[in-house]
mmCIF file of C-alpha atoms in Angstrom:
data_model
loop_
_atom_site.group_PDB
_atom_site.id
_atom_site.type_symbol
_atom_site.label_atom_id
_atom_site.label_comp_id
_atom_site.label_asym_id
_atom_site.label_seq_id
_atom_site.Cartn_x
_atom_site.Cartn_y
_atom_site.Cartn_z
ATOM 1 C CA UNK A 1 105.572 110.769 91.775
ATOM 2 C CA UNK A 2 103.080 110.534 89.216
ATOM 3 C CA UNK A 3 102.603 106.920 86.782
ATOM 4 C CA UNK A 4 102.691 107.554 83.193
ATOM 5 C CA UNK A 5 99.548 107.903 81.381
ATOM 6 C CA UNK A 6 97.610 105.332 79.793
ATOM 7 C CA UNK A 7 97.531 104.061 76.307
ATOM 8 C CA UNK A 8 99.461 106.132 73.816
ATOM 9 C CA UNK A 9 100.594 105.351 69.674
ATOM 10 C CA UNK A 10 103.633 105.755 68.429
ATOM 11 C CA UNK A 11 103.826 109.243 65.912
ATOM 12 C CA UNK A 12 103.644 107.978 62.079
ATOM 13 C CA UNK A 13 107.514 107.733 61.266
ATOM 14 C CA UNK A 14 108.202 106.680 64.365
ATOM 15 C CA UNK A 15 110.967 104.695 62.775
ATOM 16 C CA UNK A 16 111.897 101.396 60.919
ATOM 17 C CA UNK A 17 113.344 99.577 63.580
ATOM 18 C CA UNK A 18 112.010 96.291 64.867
ATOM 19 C CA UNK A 19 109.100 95.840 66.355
ATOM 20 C CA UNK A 20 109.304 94.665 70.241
ATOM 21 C CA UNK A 21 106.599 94.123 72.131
ATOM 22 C CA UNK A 22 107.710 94.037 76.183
ATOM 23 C CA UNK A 23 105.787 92.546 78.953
ATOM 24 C CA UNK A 24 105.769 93.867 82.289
ATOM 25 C CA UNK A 25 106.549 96.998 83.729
ATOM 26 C CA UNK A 26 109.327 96.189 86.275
ATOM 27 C CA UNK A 27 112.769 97.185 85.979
ATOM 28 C CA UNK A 28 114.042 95.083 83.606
ATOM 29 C CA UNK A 29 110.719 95.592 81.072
ATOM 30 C CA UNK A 30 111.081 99.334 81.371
ATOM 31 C CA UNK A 31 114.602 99.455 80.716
ATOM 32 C CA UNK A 32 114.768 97.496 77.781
ATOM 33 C CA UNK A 33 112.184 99.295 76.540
ATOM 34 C CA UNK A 34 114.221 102.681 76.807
ATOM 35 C CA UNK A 35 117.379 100.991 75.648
ATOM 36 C CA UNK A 36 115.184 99.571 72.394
ATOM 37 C CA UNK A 37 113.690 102.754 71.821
ATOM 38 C CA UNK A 38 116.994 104.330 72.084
ATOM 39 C CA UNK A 39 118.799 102.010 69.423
ATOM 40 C CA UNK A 40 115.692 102.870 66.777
ATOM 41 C CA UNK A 41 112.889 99.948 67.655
ATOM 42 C CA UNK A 42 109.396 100.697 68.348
ATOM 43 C CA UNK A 43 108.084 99.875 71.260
ATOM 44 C CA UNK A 44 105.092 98.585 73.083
ATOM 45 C CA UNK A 45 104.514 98.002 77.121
ATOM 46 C CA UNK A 46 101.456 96.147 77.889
ATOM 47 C CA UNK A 47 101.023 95.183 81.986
ATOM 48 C CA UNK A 48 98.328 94.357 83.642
ATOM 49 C CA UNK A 49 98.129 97.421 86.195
ATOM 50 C CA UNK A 50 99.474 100.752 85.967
ATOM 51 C CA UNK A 51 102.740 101.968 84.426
ATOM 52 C CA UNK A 52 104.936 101.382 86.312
ATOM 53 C CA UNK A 53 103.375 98.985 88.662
ATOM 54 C CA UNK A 54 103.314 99.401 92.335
ATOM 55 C CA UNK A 55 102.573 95.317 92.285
ATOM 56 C CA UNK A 56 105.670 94.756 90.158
ATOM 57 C CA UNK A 57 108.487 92.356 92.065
ATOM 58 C CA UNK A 58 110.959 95.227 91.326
ATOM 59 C CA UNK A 59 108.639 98.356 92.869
ATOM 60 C CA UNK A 60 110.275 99.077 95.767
ATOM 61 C CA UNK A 61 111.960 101.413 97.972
ATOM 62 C CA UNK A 62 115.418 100.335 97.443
ATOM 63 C CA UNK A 63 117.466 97.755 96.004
ATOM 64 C CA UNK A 64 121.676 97.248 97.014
ATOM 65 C CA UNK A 65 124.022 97.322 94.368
ATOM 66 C CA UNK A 66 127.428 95.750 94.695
ATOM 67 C CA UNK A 67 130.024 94.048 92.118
ATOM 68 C CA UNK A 68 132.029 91.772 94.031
ATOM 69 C CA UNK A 69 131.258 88.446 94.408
ATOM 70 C CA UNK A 70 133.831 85.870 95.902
ATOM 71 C CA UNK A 71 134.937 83.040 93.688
ATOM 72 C CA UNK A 72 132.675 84.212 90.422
ATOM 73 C CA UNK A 73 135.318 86.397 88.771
ATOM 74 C CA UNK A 74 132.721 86.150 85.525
ATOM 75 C CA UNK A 75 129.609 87.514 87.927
ATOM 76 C CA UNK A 76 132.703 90.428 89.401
ATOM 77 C CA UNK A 77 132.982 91.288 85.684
ATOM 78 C CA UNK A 78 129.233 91.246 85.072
ATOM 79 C CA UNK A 79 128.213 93.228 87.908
ATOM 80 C CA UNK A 80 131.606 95.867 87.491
ATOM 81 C CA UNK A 81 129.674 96.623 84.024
ATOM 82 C CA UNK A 82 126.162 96.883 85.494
ATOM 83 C CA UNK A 83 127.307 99.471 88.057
ATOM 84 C CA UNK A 84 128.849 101.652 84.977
ATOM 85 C CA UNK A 85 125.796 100.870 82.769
ATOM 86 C CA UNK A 86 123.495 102.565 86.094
ATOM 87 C CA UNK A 87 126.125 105.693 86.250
ATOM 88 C CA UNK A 88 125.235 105.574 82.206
ATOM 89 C CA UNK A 89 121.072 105.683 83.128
ATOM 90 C CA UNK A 90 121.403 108.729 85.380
ATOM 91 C CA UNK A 91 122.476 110.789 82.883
ATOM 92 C CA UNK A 92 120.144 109.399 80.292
ATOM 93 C CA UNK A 93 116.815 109.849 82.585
ATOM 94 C CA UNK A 94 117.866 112.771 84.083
ATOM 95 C CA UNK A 95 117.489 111.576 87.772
ATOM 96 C CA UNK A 96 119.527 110.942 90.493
ATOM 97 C CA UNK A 97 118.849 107.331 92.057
ATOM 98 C CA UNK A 98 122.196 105.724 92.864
ATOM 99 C CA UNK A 99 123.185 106.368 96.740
ATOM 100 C CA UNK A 100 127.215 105.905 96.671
ATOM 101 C CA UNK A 101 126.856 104.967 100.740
ATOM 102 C CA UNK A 102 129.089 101.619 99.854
ATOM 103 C CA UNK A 103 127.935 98.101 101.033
ATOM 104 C CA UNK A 104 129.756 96.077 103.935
ATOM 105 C CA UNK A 105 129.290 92.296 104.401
ATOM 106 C CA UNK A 106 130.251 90.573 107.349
ATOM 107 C CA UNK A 107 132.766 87.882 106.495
ATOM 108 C CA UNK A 108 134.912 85.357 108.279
ATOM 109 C CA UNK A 109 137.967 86.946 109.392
ATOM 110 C CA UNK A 110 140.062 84.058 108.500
ATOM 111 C CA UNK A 111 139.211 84.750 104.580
ATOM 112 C CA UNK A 112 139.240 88.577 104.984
ATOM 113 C CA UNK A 113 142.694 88.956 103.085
ATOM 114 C CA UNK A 114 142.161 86.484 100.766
ATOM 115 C CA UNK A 115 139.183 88.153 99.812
ATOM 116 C CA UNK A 116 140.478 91.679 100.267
ATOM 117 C CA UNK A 117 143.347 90.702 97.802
ATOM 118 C CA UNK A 118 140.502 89.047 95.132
ATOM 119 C CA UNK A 119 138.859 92.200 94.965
ATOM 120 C CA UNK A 120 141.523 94.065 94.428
ATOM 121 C CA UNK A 121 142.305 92.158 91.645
ATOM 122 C CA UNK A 122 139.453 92.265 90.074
ATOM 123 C CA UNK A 123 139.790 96.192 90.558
ATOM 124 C CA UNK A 124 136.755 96.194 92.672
ATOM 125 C CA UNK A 125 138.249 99.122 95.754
ATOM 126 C CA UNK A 126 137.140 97.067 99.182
ATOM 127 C CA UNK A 127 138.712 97.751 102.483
ATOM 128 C CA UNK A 128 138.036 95.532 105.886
ATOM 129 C CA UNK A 129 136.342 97.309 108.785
ATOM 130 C CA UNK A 130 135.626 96.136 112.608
ATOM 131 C CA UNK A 131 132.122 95.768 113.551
ATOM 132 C CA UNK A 132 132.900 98.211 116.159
ATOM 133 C CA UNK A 133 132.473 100.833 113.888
ATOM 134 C CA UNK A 134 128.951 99.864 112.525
ATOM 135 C CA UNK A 135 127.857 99.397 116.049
ATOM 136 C CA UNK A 136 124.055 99.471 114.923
ATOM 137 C CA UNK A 137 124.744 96.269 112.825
ATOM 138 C CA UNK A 138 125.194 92.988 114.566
ATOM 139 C CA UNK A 139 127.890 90.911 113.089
ATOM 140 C CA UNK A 140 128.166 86.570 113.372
ATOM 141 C CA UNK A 141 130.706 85.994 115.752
ATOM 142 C CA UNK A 142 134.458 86.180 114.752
ATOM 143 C CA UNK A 143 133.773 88.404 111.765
ATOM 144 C CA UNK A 144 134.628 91.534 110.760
ATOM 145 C CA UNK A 145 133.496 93.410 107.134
ATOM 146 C CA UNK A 146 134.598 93.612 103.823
ATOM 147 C CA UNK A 147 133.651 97.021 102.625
ATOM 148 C CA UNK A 148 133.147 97.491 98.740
ATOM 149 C CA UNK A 149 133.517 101.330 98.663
ATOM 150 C CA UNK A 150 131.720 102.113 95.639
ATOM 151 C CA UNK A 151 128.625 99.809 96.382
ATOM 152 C CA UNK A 152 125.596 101.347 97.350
ATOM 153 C CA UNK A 153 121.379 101.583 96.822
ATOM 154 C CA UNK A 154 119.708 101.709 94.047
ATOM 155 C CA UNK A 155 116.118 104.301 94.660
ATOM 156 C CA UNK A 156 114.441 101.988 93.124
ATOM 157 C CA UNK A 157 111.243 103.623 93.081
ATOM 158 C CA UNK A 158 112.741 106.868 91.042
ATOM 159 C CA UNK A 159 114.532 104.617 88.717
ATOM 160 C CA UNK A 160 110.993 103.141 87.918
ATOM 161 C CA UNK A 161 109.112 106.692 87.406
ATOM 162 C CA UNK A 162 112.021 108.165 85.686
ATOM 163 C CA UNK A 163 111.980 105.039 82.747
ATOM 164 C CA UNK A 164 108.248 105.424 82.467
ATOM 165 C CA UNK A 165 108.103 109.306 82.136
ATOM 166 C CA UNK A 166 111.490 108.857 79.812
ATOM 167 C CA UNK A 167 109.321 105.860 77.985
ATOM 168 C CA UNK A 168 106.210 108.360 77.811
ATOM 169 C CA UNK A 169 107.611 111.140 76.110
ATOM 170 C CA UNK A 170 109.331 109.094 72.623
ATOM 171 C CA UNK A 171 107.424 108.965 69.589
ATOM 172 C CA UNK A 172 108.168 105.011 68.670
ATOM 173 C CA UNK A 173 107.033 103.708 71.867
ATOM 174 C CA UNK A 174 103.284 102.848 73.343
ATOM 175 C CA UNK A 175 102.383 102.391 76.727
ATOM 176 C CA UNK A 176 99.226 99.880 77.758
ATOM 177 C CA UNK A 177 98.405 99.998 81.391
ATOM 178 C CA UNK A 178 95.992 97.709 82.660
ATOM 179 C CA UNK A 179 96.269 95.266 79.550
ATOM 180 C CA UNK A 180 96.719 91.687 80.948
ATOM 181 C CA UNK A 181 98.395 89.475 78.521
ATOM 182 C CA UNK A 182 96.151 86.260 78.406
ATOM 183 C CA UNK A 183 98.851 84.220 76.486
ATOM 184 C CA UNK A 184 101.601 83.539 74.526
ATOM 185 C CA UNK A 185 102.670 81.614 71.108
ATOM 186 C CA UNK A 186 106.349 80.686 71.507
ATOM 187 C CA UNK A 187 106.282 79.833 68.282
ATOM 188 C CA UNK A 188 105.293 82.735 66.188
ATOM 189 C CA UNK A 189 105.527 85.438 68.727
ATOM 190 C CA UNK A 190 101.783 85.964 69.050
ATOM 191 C CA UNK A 191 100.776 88.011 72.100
ATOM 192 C CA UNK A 192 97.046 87.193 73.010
ATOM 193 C CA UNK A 193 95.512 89.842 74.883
ATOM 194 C CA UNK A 194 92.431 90.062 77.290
ATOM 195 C CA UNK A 195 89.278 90.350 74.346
ATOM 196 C CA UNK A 196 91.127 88.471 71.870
ATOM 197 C CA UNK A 197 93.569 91.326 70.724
ATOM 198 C CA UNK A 198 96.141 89.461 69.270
ATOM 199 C CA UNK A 199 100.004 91.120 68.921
ATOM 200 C CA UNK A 200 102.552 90.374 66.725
ATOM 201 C CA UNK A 201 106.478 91.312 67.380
ATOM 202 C CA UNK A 202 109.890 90.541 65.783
ATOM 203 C CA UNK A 203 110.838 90.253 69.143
ATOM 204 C CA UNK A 204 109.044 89.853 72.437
ATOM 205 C CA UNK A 205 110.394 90.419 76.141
ATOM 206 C CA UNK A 206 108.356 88.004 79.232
ATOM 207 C CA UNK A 207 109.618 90.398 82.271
ATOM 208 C CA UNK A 208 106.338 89.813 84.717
ATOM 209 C CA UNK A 209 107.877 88.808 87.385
ATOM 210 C CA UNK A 210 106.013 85.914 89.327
ATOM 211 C CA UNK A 211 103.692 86.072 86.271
ATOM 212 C CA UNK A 212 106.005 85.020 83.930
ATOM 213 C CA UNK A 213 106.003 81.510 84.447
ATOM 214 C CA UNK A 214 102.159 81.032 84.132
ATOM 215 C CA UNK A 215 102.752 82.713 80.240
ATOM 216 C CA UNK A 216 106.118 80.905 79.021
ATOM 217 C CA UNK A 217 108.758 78.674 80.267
ATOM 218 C CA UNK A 218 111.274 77.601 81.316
ATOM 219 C CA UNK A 219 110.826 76.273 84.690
ATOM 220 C CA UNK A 220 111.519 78.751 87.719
ATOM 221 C CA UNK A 221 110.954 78.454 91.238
ATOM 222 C CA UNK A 222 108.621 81.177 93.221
ATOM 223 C CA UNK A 223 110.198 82.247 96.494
ATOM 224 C CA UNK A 224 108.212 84.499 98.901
ATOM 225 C CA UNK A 225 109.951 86.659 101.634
ATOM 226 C CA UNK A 226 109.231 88.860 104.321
ATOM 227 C CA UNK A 227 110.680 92.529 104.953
ATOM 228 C CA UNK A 228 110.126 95.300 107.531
ATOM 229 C CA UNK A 229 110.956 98.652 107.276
ATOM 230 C CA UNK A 230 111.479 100.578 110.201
ATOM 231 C CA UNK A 231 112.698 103.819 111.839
ATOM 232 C CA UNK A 232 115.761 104.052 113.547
ATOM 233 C CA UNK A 233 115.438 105.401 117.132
ATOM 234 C CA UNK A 234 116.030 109.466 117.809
ATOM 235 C CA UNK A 235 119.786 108.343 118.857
ATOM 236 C CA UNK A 236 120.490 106.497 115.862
ATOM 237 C CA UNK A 237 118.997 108.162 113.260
ATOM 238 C CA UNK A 238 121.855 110.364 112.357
ATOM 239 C CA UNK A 239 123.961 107.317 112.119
ATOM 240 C CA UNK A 240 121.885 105.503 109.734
ATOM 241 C CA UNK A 241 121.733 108.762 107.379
ATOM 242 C CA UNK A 242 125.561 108.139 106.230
ATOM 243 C CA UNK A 243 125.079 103.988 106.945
ATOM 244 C CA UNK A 244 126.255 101.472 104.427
ATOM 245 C CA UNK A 245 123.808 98.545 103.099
ATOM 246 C CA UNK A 246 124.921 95.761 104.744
ATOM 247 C CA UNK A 247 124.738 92.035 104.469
ATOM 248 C CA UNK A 248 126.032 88.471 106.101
ATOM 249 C CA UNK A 249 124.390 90.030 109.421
ATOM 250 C CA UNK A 250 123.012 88.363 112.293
ATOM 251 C CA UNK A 251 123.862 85.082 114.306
ATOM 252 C CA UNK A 252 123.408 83.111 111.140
ATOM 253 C CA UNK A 253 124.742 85.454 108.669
ATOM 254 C CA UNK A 254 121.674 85.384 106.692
ATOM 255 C CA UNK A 255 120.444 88.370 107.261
ATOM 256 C CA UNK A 256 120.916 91.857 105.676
ATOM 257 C CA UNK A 257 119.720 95.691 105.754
ATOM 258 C CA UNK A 258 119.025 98.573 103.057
ATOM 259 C CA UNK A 259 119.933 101.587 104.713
ATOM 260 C CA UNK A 260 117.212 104.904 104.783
ATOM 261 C CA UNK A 261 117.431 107.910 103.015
ATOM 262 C CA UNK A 262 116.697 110.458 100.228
ATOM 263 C CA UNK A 263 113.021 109.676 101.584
ATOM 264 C CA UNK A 264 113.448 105.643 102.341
ATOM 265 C CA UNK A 265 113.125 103.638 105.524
ATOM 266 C CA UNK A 266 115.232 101.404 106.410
ATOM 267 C CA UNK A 267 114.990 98.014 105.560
ATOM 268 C CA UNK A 268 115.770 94.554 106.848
ATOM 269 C CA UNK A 269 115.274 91.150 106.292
ATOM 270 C CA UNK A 270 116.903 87.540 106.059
ATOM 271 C CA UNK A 271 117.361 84.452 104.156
ATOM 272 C CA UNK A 272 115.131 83.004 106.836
ATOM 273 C CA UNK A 273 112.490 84.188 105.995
ATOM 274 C CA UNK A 274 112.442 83.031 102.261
ATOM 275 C CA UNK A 275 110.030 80.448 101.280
ATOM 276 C CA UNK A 276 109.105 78.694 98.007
ATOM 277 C CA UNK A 277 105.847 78.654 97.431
ATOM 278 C CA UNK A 278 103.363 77.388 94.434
ATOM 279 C CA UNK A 279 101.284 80.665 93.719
ATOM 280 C CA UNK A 280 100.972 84.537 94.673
ATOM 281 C CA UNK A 281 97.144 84.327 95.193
ATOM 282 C CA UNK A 282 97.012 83.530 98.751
ATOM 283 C CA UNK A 283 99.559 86.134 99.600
ATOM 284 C CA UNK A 284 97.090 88.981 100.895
ATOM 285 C CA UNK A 285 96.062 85.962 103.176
ATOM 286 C CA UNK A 286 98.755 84.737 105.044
ATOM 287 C CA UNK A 287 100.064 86.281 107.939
ATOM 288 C CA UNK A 288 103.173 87.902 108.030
ATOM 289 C CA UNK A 289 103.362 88.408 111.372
ATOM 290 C CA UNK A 290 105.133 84.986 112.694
ATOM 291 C CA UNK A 291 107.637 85.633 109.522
ATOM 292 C CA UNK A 292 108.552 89.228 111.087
ATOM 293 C CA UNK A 293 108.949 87.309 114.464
ATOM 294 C CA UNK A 294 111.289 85.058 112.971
ATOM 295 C CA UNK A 295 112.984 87.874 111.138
ATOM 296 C CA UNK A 296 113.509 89.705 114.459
ATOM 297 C CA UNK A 297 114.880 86.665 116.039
ATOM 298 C CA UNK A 298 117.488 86.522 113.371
ATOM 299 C CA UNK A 299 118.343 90.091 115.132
ATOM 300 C CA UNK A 300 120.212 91.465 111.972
ATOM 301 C CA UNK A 301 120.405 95.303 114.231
ATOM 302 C CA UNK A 302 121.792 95.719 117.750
ATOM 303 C CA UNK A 303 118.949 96.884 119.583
ATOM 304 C CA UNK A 304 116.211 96.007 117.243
ATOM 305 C CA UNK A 305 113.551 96.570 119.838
ATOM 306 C CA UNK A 306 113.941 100.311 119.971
ATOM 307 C CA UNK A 307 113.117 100.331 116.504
ATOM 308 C CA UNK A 308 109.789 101.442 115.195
ATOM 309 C CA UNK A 309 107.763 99.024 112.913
ATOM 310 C CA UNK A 310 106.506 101.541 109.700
ATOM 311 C CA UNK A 311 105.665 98.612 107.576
ATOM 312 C CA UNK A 312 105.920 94.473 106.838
ATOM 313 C CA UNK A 313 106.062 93.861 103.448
ATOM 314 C CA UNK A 314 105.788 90.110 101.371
ATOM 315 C CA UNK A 315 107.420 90.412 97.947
ATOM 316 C CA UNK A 316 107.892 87.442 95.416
ATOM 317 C CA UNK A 317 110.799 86.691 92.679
ATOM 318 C CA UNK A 318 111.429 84.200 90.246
ATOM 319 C CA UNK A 319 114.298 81.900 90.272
ATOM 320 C CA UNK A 320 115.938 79.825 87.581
ATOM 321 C CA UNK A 321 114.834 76.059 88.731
ATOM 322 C CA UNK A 322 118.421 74.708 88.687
ATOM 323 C CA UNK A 323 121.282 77.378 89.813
ATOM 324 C CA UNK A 324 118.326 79.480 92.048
ATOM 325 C CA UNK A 325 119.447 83.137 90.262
ATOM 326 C CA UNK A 326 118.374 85.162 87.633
ATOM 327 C CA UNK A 327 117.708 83.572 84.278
ATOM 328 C CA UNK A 328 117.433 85.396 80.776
ATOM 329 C CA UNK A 329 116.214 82.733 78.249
ATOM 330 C CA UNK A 330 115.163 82.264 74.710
ATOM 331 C CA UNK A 331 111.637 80.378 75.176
ATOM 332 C CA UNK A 332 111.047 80.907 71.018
ATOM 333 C CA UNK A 333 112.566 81.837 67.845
ATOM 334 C CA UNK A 334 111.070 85.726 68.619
ATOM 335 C CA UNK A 335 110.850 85.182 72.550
ATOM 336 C CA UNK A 336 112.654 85.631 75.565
ATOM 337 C CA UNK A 337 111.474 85.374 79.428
ATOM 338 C CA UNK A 338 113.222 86.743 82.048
ATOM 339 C CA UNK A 339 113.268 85.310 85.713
ATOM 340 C CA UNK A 340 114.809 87.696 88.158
ATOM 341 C CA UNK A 341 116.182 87.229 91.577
ATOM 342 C CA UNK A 342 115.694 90.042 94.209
ATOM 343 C CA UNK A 343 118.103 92.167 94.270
ATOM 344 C CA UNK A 344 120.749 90.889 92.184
ATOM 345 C CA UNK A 345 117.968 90.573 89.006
ATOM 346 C CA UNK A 346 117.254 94.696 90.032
ATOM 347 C CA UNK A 347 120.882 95.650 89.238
ATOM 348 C CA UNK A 348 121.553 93.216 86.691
ATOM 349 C CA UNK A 349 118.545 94.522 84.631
ATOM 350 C CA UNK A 350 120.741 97.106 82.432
ATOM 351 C CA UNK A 351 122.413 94.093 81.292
ATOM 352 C CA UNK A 352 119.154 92.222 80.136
ATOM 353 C CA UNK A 353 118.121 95.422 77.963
ATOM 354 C CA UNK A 354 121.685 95.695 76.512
ATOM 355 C CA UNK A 355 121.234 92.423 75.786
ATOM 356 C CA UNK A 356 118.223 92.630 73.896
ATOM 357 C CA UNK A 357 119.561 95.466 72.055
ATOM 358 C CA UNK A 358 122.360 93.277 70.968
ATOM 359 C CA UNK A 359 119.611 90.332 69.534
ATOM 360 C CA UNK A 360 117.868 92.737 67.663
ATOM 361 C CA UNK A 361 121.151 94.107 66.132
ATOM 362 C CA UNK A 362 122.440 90.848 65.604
ATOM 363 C CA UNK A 363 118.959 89.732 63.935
ATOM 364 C CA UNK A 364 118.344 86.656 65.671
ATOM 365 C CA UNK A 365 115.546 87.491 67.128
#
């Protein structure tokens, strides 16, 4: 799929809406950009590589989207919203990108009804399944799965290309690939630009990923982690075409996998083999081959050594410093910075536009 084009103005009355100026191209920039544009804002994109950006935390294959999370009825009621706002952006962008395969996680079967019965309260529809039949995934020992039926993955990829072709086409919004944002005044808003361009905003999004904490606060933890994609053997691959995402795998439980399809690999990785770490320049460096070692060793598939390698992959996220999730902050009277977390910040990023939307309606920003 093609990136959107470079640099394009907004039509001459585009609008009277606010003016928000939105860095990075990841999920969460590009969909607050369409949700802004959508409520009546204009709308510029500046990031530092192409739009959408292949180097973007959030550019990826896949992504798993679930709602239920044990003991966080708040996050349940959170996530329950996400997954409707995401049945909401297939409509709007005109492209399928939500695969309805569900997602199991291996649980303790001592807390399975307990759980079962917490879900079901929250009205999330889970039902418990033996690992027997998932035999490709390899549960801890004395566990069994909680299956959340209407979980599933995220293409995220297509959701990526559909927001920037959807972005490209409106008349209030402006696209500027390969613009690196050089700094920024908390204060007044100011976006300094590469040259000296300076920007001014009524309200101004930081959603650059690993980037974001070198341009505004507040403090967030870098995490690196390792992830192989692979090909199922010939006598598994029909399995894995109807194959939940899955997670709590392995002898640890820290390991999880994004099943293939609609063009995808399959995926796997593990808690494992997360790492903090101070920068993202020596990535292309460091050797990812003892962290796919490890990864295998966690052995989140039975039979991971008929597998085929395709690819091992580092990718980096943001963390709040002091609960280790996703953080949406107000860094300035007319700034906010966004830290997301894997996977979690990927489906949680309608809520961050929607968000946005409501700071600019409320005029607070």
């Amino acid at each position: 799929m093609k990136a959107a084009p470079s640099v394009r103005q907004p039509a001459a009355g585009a609008g009277a809406g606010a003016v928000v100026v939105v860095v990075g191209s990841g999920v969460t920039g590009l969909l607050t950009a369409v949700e802004c544009a959508l409520a009546g804002h204009r709308v510029t994109v500046l990031d530092r590589g192409p739009i959408p950006n292949p180097h973007a935390s959030s550019f990826d294959q896949h992504r798993v989207i679930r709602t239920f999370s044990p003991d966080d009825p708040d996050a349940t009621r959170r996530m329950t919203a996400a997954h409707r706002r995401w049945q909401d952006l297939e409509t709007l962008l005109g492209t399928r990108f939500h695969r309805r395969v569900g997602v199991v996680t291996a649980r303790p079967r001592e807390r399975l009804d307990a759980l079962a019965a917490s879900a079901a309260e929250a009205g999330v529809p889970v039902r418990t399944v033996e690992p027997e039949t998932l035999p490709h995934l390899e549960f801890p020992p004395d566990s069994a799965g909680l299956l959340e039926v209407d979980g599933g993955v995220l293409l995220a990829e297509r959701v990526l290309h559909a927001a920037a072709r959807r972005l490209d086409a409106h008349p209030a919004v402006t696209l500027r690939p390969y613009t690196a944002v050089t700094g920024i005044d908390t204060d007044s808003g100011k976006v300094r630009l590469a040259g000296g361009e300076r920007l001014g905003a009524d309200l101004v999004l930081v959603a650059a990923g690993p980037w974001t904490r070198d341009l505004v606060g507040p403090p967030v933890v870098l995490h690196r982690q390792t992830m192989v994609y692979l090909h199922p053997p010939a006598g598994a691959a029909r399995w894995w075409e109807h194959a939940p995402a899955a997670g709590g795998l392995g002898a640890d439980g820290r390991a999880w996998a994004v099943p293939p399809g609609d063009g995808t690999l399959l995926k796997i990785s593990s808690d494992a083999v997360c790492r903090t770490v101070d920068t993202i320049a020596d990535c292309a460096a460091e050797d990812q081959e003892p962290w796919a070692e490890r990864l295998a060793a966690a052995a989140p598939l039975t039979g991971l050594h008929r597998y085929t390698v395709a690819a091992v992959k580092p990718c980096h996220y943001a963390a709040d410093a002091d609960t280790g999730g996703a953080l949406l902050a107000r860094v300035g009277p007319a700034v906010w910075s966004r830290a997301a977390c894997g996977g979690s910040g990927f489906s949680a990023a309608p809520l961050v536009a929607d968000r946005i939307v409501d700071v600019l309606r409320e005029g607070v920003a």
